[in-house]
Tab-separated table of C-alpha atoms in Angstrom:
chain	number	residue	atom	x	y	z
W	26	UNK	CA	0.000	0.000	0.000
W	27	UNK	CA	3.056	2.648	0.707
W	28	UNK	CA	4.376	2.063	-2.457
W	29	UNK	CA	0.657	3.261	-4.123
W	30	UNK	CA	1.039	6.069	-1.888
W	31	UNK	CA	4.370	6.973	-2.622
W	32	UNK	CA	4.278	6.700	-5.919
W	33	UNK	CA	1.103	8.666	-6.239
W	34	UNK	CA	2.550	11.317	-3.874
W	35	UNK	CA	5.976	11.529	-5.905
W	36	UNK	CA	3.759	12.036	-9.083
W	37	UNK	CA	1.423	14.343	-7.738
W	38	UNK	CA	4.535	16.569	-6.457
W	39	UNK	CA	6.073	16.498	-10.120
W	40	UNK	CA	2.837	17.359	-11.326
W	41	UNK	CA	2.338	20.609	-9.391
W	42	UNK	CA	6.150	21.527	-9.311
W	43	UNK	CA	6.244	21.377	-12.842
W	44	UNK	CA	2.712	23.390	-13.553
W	45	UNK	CA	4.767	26.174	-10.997
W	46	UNK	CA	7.345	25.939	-13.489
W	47	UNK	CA	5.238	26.075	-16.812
W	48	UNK	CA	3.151	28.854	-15.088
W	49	UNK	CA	6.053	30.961	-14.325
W	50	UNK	CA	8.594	30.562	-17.438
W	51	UNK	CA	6.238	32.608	-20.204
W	52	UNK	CA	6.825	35.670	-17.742
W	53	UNK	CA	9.778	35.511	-16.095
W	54	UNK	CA	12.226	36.931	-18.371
W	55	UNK	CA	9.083	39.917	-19.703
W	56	UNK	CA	9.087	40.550	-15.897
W	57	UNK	CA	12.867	41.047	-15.698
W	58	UNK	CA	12.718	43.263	-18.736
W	59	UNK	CA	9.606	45.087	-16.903
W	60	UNK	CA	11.366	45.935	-14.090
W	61	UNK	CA	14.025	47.793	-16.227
W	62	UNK	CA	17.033	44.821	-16.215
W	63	UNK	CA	18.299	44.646	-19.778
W	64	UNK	CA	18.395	41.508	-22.334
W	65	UNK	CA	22.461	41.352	-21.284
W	66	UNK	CA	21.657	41.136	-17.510
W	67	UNK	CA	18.761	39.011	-17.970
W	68	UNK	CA	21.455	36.489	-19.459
W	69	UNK	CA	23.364	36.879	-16.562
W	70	UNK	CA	21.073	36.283	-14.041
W	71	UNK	CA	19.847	33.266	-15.817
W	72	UNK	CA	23.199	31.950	-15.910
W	73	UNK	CA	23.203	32.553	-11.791
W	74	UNK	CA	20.139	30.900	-11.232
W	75	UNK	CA	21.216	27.731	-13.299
W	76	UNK	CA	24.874	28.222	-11.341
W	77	UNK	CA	22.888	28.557	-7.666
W	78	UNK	CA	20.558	25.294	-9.112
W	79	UNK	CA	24.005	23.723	-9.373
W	80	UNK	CA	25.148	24.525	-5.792
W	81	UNK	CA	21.935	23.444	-4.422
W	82	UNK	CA	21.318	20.116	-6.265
W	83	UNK	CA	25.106	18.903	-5.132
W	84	UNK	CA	24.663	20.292	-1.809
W	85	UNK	CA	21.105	18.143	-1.023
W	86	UNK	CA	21.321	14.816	-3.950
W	87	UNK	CA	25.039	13.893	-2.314
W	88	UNK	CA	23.744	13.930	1.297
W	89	UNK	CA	20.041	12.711	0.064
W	90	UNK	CA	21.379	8.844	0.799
W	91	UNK	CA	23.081	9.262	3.688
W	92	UNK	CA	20.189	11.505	6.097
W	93	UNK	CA	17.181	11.119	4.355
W	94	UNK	CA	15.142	11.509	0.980
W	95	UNK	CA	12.306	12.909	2.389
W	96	UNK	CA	13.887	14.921	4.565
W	97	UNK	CA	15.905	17.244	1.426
W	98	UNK	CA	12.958	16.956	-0.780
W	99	UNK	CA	11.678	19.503	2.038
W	100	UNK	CA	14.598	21.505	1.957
W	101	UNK	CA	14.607	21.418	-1.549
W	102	UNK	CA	10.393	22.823	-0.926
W	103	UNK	CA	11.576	25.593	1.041
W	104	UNK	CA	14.058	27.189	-0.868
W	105	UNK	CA	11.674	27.283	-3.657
W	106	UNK	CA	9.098	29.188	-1.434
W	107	UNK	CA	11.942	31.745	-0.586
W	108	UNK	CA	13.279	31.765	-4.504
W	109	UNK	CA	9.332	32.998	-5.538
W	110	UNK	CA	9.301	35.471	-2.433
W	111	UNK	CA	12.670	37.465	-2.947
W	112	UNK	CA	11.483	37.777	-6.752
W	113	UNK	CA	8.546	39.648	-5.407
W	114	UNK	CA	9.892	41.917	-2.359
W	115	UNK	CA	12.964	42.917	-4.530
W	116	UNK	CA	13.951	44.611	-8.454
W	117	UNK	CA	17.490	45.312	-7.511
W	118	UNK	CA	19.935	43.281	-9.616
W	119	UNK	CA	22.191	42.114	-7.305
W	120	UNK	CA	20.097	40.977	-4.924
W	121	UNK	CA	18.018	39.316	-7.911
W	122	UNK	CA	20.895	37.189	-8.202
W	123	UNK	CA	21.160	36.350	-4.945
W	124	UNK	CA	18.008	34.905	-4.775
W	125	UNK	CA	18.404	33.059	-8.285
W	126	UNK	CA	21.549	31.252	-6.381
W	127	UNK	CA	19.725	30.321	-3.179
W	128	UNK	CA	16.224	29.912	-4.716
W	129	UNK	CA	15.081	27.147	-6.928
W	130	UNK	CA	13.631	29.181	-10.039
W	131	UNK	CA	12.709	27.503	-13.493
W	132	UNK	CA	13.435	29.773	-15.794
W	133	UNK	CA	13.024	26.939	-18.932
W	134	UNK	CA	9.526	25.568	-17.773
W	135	UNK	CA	11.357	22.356	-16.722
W	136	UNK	CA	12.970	20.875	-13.952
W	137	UNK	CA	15.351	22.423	-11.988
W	138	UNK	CA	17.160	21.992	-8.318
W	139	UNK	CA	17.329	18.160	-6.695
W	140	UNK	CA	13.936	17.591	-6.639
W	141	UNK	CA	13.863	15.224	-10.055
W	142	UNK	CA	17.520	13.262	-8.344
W	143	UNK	CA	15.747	12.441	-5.310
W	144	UNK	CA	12.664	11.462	-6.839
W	145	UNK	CA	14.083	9.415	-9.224
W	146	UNK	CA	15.755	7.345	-6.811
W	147	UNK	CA	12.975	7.092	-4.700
W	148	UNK	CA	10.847	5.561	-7.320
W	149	UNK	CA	14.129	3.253	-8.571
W	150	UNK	CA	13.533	2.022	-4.499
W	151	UNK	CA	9.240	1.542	-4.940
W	152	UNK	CA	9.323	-0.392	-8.769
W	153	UNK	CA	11.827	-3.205	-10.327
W	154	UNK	CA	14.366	-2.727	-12.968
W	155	UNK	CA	11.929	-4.618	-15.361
W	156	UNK	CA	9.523	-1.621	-15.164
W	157	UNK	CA	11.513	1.907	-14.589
W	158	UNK	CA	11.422	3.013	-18.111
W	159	UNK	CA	8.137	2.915	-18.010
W	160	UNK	CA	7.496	4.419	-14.839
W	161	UNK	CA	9.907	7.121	-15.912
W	162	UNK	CA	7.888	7.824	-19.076
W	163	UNK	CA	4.856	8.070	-17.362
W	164	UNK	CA	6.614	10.268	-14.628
W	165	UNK	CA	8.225	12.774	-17.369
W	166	UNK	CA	4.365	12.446	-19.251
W	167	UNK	CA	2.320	14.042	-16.203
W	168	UNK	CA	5.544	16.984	-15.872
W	169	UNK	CA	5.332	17.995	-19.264
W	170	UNK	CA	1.390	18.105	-19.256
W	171	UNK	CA	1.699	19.601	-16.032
W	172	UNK	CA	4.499	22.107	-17.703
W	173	UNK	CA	1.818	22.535	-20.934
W	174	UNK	CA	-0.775	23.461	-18.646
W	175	UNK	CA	1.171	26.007	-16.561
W	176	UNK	CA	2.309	27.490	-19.422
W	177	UNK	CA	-1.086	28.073	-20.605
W	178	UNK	CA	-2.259	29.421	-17.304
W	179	UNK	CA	0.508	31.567	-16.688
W	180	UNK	CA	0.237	33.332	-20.635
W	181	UNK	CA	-3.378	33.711	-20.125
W	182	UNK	CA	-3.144	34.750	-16.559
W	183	UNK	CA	-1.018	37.246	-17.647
W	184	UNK	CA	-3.134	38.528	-20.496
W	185	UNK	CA	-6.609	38.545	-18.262
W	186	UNK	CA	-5.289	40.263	-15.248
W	187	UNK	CA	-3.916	42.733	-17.502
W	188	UNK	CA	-6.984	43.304	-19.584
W	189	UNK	CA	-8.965	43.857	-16.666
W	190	UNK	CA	-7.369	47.027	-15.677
W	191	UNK	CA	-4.547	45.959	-13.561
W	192	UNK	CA	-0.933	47.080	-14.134
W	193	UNK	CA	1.058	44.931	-16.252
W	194	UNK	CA	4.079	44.396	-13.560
W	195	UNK	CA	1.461	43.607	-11.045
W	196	UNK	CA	0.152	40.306	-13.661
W	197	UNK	CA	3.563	39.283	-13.423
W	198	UNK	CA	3.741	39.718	-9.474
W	199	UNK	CA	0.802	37.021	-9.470
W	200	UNK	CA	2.758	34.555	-11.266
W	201	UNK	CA	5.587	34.816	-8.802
W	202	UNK	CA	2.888	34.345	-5.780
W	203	UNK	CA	1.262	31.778	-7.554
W	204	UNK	CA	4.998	29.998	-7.610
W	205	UNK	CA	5.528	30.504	-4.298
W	206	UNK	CA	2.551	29.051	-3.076
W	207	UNK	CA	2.945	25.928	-4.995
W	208	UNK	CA	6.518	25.517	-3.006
W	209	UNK	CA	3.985	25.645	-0.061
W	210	UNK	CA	1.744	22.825	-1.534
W	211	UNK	CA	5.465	20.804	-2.381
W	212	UNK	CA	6.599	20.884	0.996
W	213	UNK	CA	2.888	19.754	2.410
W	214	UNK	CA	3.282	16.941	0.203
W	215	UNK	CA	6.328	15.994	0.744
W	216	UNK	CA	5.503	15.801	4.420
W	217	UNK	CA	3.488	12.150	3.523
W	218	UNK	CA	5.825	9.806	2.634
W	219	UNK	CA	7.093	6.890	3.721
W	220	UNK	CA	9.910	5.314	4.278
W	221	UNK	CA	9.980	3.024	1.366
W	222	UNK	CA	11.627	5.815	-1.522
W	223	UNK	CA	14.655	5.485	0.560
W	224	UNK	CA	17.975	3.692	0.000
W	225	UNK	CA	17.784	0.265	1.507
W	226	UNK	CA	21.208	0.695	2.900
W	227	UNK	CA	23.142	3.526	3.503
W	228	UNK	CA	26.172	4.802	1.448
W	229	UNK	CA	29.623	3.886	2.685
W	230	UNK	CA	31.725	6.448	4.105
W	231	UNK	CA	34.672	6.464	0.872
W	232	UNK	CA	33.998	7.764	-2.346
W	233	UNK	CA	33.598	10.818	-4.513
W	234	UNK	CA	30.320	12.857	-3.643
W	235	UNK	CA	28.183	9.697	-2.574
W	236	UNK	CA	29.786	7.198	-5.437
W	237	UNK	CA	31.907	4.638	-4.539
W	238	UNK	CA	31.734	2.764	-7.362
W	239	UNK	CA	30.602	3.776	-10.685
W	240	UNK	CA	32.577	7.215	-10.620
W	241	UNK	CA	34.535	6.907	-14.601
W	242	UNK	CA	31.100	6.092	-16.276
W	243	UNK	CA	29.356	9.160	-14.096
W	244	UNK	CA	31.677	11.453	-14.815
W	245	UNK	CA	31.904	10.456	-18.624
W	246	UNK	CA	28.036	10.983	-18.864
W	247	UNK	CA	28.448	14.567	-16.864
W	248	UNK	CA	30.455	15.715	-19.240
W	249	UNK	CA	28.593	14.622	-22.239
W	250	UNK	CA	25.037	15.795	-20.235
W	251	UNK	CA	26.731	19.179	-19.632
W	252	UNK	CA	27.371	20.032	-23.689
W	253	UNK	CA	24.021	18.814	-24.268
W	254	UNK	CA	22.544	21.059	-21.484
W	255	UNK	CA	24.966	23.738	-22.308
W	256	UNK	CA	23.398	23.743	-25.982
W	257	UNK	CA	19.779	23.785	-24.411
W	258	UNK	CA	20.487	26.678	-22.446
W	259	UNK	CA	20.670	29.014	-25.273
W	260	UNK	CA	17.142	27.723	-26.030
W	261	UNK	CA	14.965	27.692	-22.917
W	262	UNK	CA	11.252	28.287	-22.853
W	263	UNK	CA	11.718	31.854	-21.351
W	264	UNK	CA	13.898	32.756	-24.335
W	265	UNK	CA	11.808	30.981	-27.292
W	266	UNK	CA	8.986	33.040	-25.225
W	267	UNK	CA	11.086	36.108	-25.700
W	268	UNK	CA	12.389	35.406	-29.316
W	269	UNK	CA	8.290	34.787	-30.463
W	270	UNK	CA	7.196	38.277	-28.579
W	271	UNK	CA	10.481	40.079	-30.341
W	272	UNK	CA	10.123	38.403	-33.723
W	273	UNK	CA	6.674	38.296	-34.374
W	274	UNK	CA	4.397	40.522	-31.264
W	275	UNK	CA	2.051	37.573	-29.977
W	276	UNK	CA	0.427	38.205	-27.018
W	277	UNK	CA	1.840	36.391	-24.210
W	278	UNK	CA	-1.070	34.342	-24.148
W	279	UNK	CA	-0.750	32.937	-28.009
W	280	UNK	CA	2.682	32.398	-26.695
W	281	UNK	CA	1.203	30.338	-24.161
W	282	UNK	CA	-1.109	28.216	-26.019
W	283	UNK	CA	2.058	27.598	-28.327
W	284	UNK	CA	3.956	25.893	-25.668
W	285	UNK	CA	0.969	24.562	-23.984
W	286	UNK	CA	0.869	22.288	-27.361
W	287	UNK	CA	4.250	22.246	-27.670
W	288	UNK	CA	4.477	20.321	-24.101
W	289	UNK	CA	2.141	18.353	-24.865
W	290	UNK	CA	3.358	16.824	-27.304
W	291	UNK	CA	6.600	16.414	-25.652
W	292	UNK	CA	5.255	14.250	-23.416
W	293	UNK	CA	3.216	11.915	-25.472
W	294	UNK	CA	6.499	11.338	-27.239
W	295	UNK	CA	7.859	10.485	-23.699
W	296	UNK	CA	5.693	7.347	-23.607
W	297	UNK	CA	6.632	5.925	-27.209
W	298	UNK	CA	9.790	5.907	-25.759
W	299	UNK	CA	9.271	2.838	-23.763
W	300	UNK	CA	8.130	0.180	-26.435
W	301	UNK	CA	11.230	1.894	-28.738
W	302	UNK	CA	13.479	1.502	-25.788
W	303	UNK	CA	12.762	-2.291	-25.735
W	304	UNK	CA	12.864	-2.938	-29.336
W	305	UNK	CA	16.276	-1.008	-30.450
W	306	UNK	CA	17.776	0.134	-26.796
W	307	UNK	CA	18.184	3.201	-24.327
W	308	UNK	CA	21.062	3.970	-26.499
W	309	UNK	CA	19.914	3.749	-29.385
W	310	UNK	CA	16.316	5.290	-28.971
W	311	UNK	CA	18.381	8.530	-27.215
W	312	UNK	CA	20.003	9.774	-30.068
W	313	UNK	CA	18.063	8.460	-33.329
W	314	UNK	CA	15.388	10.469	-31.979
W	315	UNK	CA	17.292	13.358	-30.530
W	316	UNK	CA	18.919	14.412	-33.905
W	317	UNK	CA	15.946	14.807	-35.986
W	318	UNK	CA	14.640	16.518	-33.014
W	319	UNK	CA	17.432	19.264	-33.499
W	320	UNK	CA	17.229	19.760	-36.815
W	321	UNK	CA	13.861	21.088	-36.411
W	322	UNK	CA	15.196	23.126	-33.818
W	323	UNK	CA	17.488	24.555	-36.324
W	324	UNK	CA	14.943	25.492	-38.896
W	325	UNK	CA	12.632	27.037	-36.324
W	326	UNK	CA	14.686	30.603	-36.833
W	327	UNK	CA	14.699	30.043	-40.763
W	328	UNK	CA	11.419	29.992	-41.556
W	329	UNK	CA	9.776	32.431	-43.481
W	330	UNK	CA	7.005	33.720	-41.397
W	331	UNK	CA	5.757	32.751	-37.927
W	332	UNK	CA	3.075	30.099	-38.681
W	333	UNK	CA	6.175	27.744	-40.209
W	334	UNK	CA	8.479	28.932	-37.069
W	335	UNK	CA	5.913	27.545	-34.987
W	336	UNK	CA	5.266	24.573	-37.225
W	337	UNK	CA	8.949	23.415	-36.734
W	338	UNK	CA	8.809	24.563	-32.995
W	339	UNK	CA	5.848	22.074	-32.651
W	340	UNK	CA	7.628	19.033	-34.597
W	341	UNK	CA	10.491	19.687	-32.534
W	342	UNK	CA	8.813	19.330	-29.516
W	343	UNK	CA	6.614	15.511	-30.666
W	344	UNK	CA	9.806	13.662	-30.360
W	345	UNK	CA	12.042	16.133	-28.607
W	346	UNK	CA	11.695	14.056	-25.046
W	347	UNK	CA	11.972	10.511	-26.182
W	348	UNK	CA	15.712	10.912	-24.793
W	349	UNK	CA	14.656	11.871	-21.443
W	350	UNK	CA	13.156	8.363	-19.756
W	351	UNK	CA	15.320	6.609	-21.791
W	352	UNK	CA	18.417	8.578	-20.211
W	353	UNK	CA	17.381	9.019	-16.582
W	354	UNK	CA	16.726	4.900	-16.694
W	355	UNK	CA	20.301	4.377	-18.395
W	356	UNK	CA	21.980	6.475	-15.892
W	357	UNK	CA	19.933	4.006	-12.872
W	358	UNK	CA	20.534	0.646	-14.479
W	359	UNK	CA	24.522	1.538	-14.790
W	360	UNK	CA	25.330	2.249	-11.174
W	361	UNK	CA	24.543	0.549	-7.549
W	362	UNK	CA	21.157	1.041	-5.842
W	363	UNK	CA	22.839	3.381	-3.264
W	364	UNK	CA	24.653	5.629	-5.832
W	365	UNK	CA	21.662	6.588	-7.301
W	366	UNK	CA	20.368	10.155	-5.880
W	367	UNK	CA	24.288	11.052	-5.790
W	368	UNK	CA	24.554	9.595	-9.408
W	369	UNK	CA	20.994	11.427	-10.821
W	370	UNK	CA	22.557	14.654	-8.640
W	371	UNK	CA	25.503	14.504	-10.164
W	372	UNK	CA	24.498	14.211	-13.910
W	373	UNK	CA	21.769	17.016	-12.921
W	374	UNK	CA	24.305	19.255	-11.765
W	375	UNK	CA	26.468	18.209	-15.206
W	376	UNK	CA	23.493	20.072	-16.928
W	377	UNK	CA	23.164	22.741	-14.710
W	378	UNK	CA	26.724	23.746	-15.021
W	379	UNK	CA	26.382	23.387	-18.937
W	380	UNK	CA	23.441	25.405	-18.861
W	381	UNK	CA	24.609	28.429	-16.554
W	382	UNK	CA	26.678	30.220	-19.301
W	383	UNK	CA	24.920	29.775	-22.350
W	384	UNK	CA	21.577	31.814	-20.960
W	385	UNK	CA	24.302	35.035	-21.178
W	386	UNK	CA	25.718	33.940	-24.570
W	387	UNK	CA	22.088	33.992	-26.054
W	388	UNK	CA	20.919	37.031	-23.938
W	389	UNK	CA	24.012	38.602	-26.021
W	390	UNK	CA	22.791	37.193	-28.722
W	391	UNK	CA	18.865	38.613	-28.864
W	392	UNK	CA	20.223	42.002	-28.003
W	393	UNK	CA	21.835	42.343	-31.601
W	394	UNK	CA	18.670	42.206	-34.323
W	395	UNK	CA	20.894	40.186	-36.756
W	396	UNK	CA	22.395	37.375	-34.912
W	397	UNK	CA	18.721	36.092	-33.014
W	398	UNK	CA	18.473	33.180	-35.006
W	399	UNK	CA	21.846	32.830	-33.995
W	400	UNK	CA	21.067	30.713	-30.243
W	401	UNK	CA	18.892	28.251	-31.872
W	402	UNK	CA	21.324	27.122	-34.960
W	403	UNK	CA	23.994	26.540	-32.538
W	404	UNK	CA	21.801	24.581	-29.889
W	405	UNK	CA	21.036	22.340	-32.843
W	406	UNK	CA	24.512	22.031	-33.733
W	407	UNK	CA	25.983	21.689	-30.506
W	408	UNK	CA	23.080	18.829	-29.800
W	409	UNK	CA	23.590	17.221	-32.792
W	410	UNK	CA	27.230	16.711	-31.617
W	411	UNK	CA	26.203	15.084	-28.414
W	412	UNK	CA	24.633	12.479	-29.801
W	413	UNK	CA	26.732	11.473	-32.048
W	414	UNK	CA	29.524	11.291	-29.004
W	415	UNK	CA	27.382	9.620	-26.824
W	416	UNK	CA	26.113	6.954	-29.415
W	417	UNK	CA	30.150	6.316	-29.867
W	418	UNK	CA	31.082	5.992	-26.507
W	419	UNK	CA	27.437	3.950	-24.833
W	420	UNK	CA	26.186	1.961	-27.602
W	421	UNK	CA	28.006	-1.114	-26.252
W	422	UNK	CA	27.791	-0.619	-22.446
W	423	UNK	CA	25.264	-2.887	-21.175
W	424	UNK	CA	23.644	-1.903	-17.559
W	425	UNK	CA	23.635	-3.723	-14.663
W	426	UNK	CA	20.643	-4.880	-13.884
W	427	UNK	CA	20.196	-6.729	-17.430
């Protein structure tokens, strides 16, 4: 019965922290711009955020197995309440970055801080080997619905508080409350579970930041995560948000119902994952459907006018996350039971640090007219690149528990 009730409280939590995340993307970076910060600062506090999201996920995932899941899932809650609140109380810059470090903002619309390590593991504790894929697909399905829906909220939130007479930075005010609150929800959930998500013994004292014995093949898949996060960090939801306002002036909420789609679709293609998976590989299925996926990403800028743009944004998107179960399962199955929080917090903060610079490079990038296609040709590139490495250096490894 706990494991029902875990796993329904795990994917409740993802649900709701990733509709918070959905719901505040759309306006996060308008808000910044609202509150007078330019597109070269916005850059740079994105990069902080994603560098604080760094610090925070190694600080909680690599202690996770040794004091308690449950226990820094809550921490992780609470710092996400105080990320949403100093957004609100404060405009200065530098204190804006201070609370991107500490604070556990989205600004992409997907997951960020240790939650998704922890969780991961917990849920590698409540279901067998036989069936994590699946369970991972289904678990990455209800956050991207859950991200679809926020987004659509949030644009549309935006858009009817503002219509009915209220000033525009106070719509973007409710967002940030709205975020906050759902930290609140998070940390009341959080509160109910059991036991059973954690490890089954506890981590001995040697090793490297809670591994003791699969440290070569994490580190080669950090570095590998980090270019491919790196390369997605020039193209976060916030920024395609930004670009489509720039570009072509929709309304925040067409820009919402774009990406509400968009998510959607994402995580259907999440799910046909799982019979792919079992047919070619976790390998294989990551990067045959990853590169098609970033060629569309490529052509998004190219296109000629804004229906196409969002034509190739949209067939991006339908296989974009096919990767995504398929690579938090491969990272599981190819280290010890009681590595894995410190092993999915590790590769998380991989990303993080990949992402943290590339926010600036493509904040530099949208402040020159001529080079904003510029961010997403090179994400495709980089991406592109990525899978080709890791298909090199993975396609023979076989995982443990096979």
């Amino acid at each position: 019965m706990s494991i029902k009730r875990d796993t329904f409280l795990l994917f409740s939590t993802r649900i709701f922290r990733l509709f918070c995340y959905g719901f505040l993307s759309l306006g996060l970076m308008l808000y910044l711009v609202k509150i007078g910060l330019s597109a070269l600062q916005i850059g740079i506090l994105l990069s902080c955020i994603l560098l604080g999201d760094a610090a925070i996920t190694l600080a909680i995932t690599t202690w996770a197995d040794r004091i308690g899941r449950k226990r820094m899932l809550m921490v992780g809650a609470v710092l996400m309440i105080a990320g949403g609140v100093l957004f609100i109380v404060t405009h200065n810059f530098l204190l804006l970055i201070l609370a991107g470090i500490v604070g556990v903002i989205s600004p992409s619309g997907n997951e960020i801080g240790p939650f998704l390590s922890i969780e991961q593991a917990g849920l590698s504790e409540l279901h067998k080997e036989r069936d994590r894929t699946r369970i991972f697909a289904w678990y990455n399905l209800a956050g991207s619905f859950a991200s679809a829906l926020g987004a659509l909220f949030g644009g549309w939130t935006l858009s009817l508080v503002q219509l009915s007479g209220h000033p525009v930075l106070f719509s973007y005010q409710v967002l940030l409350v709205g975020y906050a609150a759902g930290g609140a929800l998070l940390l009341l959930l959080f509160v109910f579970l059991s036991g059973a998500i954690e490890t089954p013994r506890r981590l001995p004292t040697h090793g490297i930041f809670g591994l003791h014995a699969s440290g070569g093949i994490i580190a080669k898949l950090s570095a590998l995560f980090a270019l491919d996060a790196f390369a997605g960090g020039m193209v976060i939801q916030s920024i395609f948000a930004f670009w489509f306002f720039s570009k072509f002036g929709l309304s925040e909420g067409i820009v919402g119902t774009i990406f509400f789609g968009a998510n959607v679709l994402a995580g259907v293609s999440a799910l046909v994952a799982v019979p792919l998976s079992k047919r070619i590989g976790l390998i294989n299925t990551m990067v045959f459907t990853h590169i098609p996926s970033n060629i569309f990403l490529i052509l998004v800028p190219l296109m000629p006018n804004c229906g196409l743009a969002i034509a190739m944004l949209l067939a991006r998107f339908s296989i974009s996350q096919m990767d995504v179960p398929t690579r938090q399962s491969f990272t599981m199955a190819v280290v010890e039971p009681d590595e894995r929080s410190a092993a999915s917090g590790i590769t998380a903060i991989a990303r993080s640090l990949g992402a943290a610079l590339s926010p600036s490079i493509a904040g530099f990038f949208l402040s020159v007219g001529a080079l904003m296609s510029l961010p997403f040709i090179a994400a495709g590139s980089l991406k592109i690149l990525y899978d080709l490495i890791l298909y090199r250096e993975f396609t023979k490894v076989v995982p443990k528990d096979q």
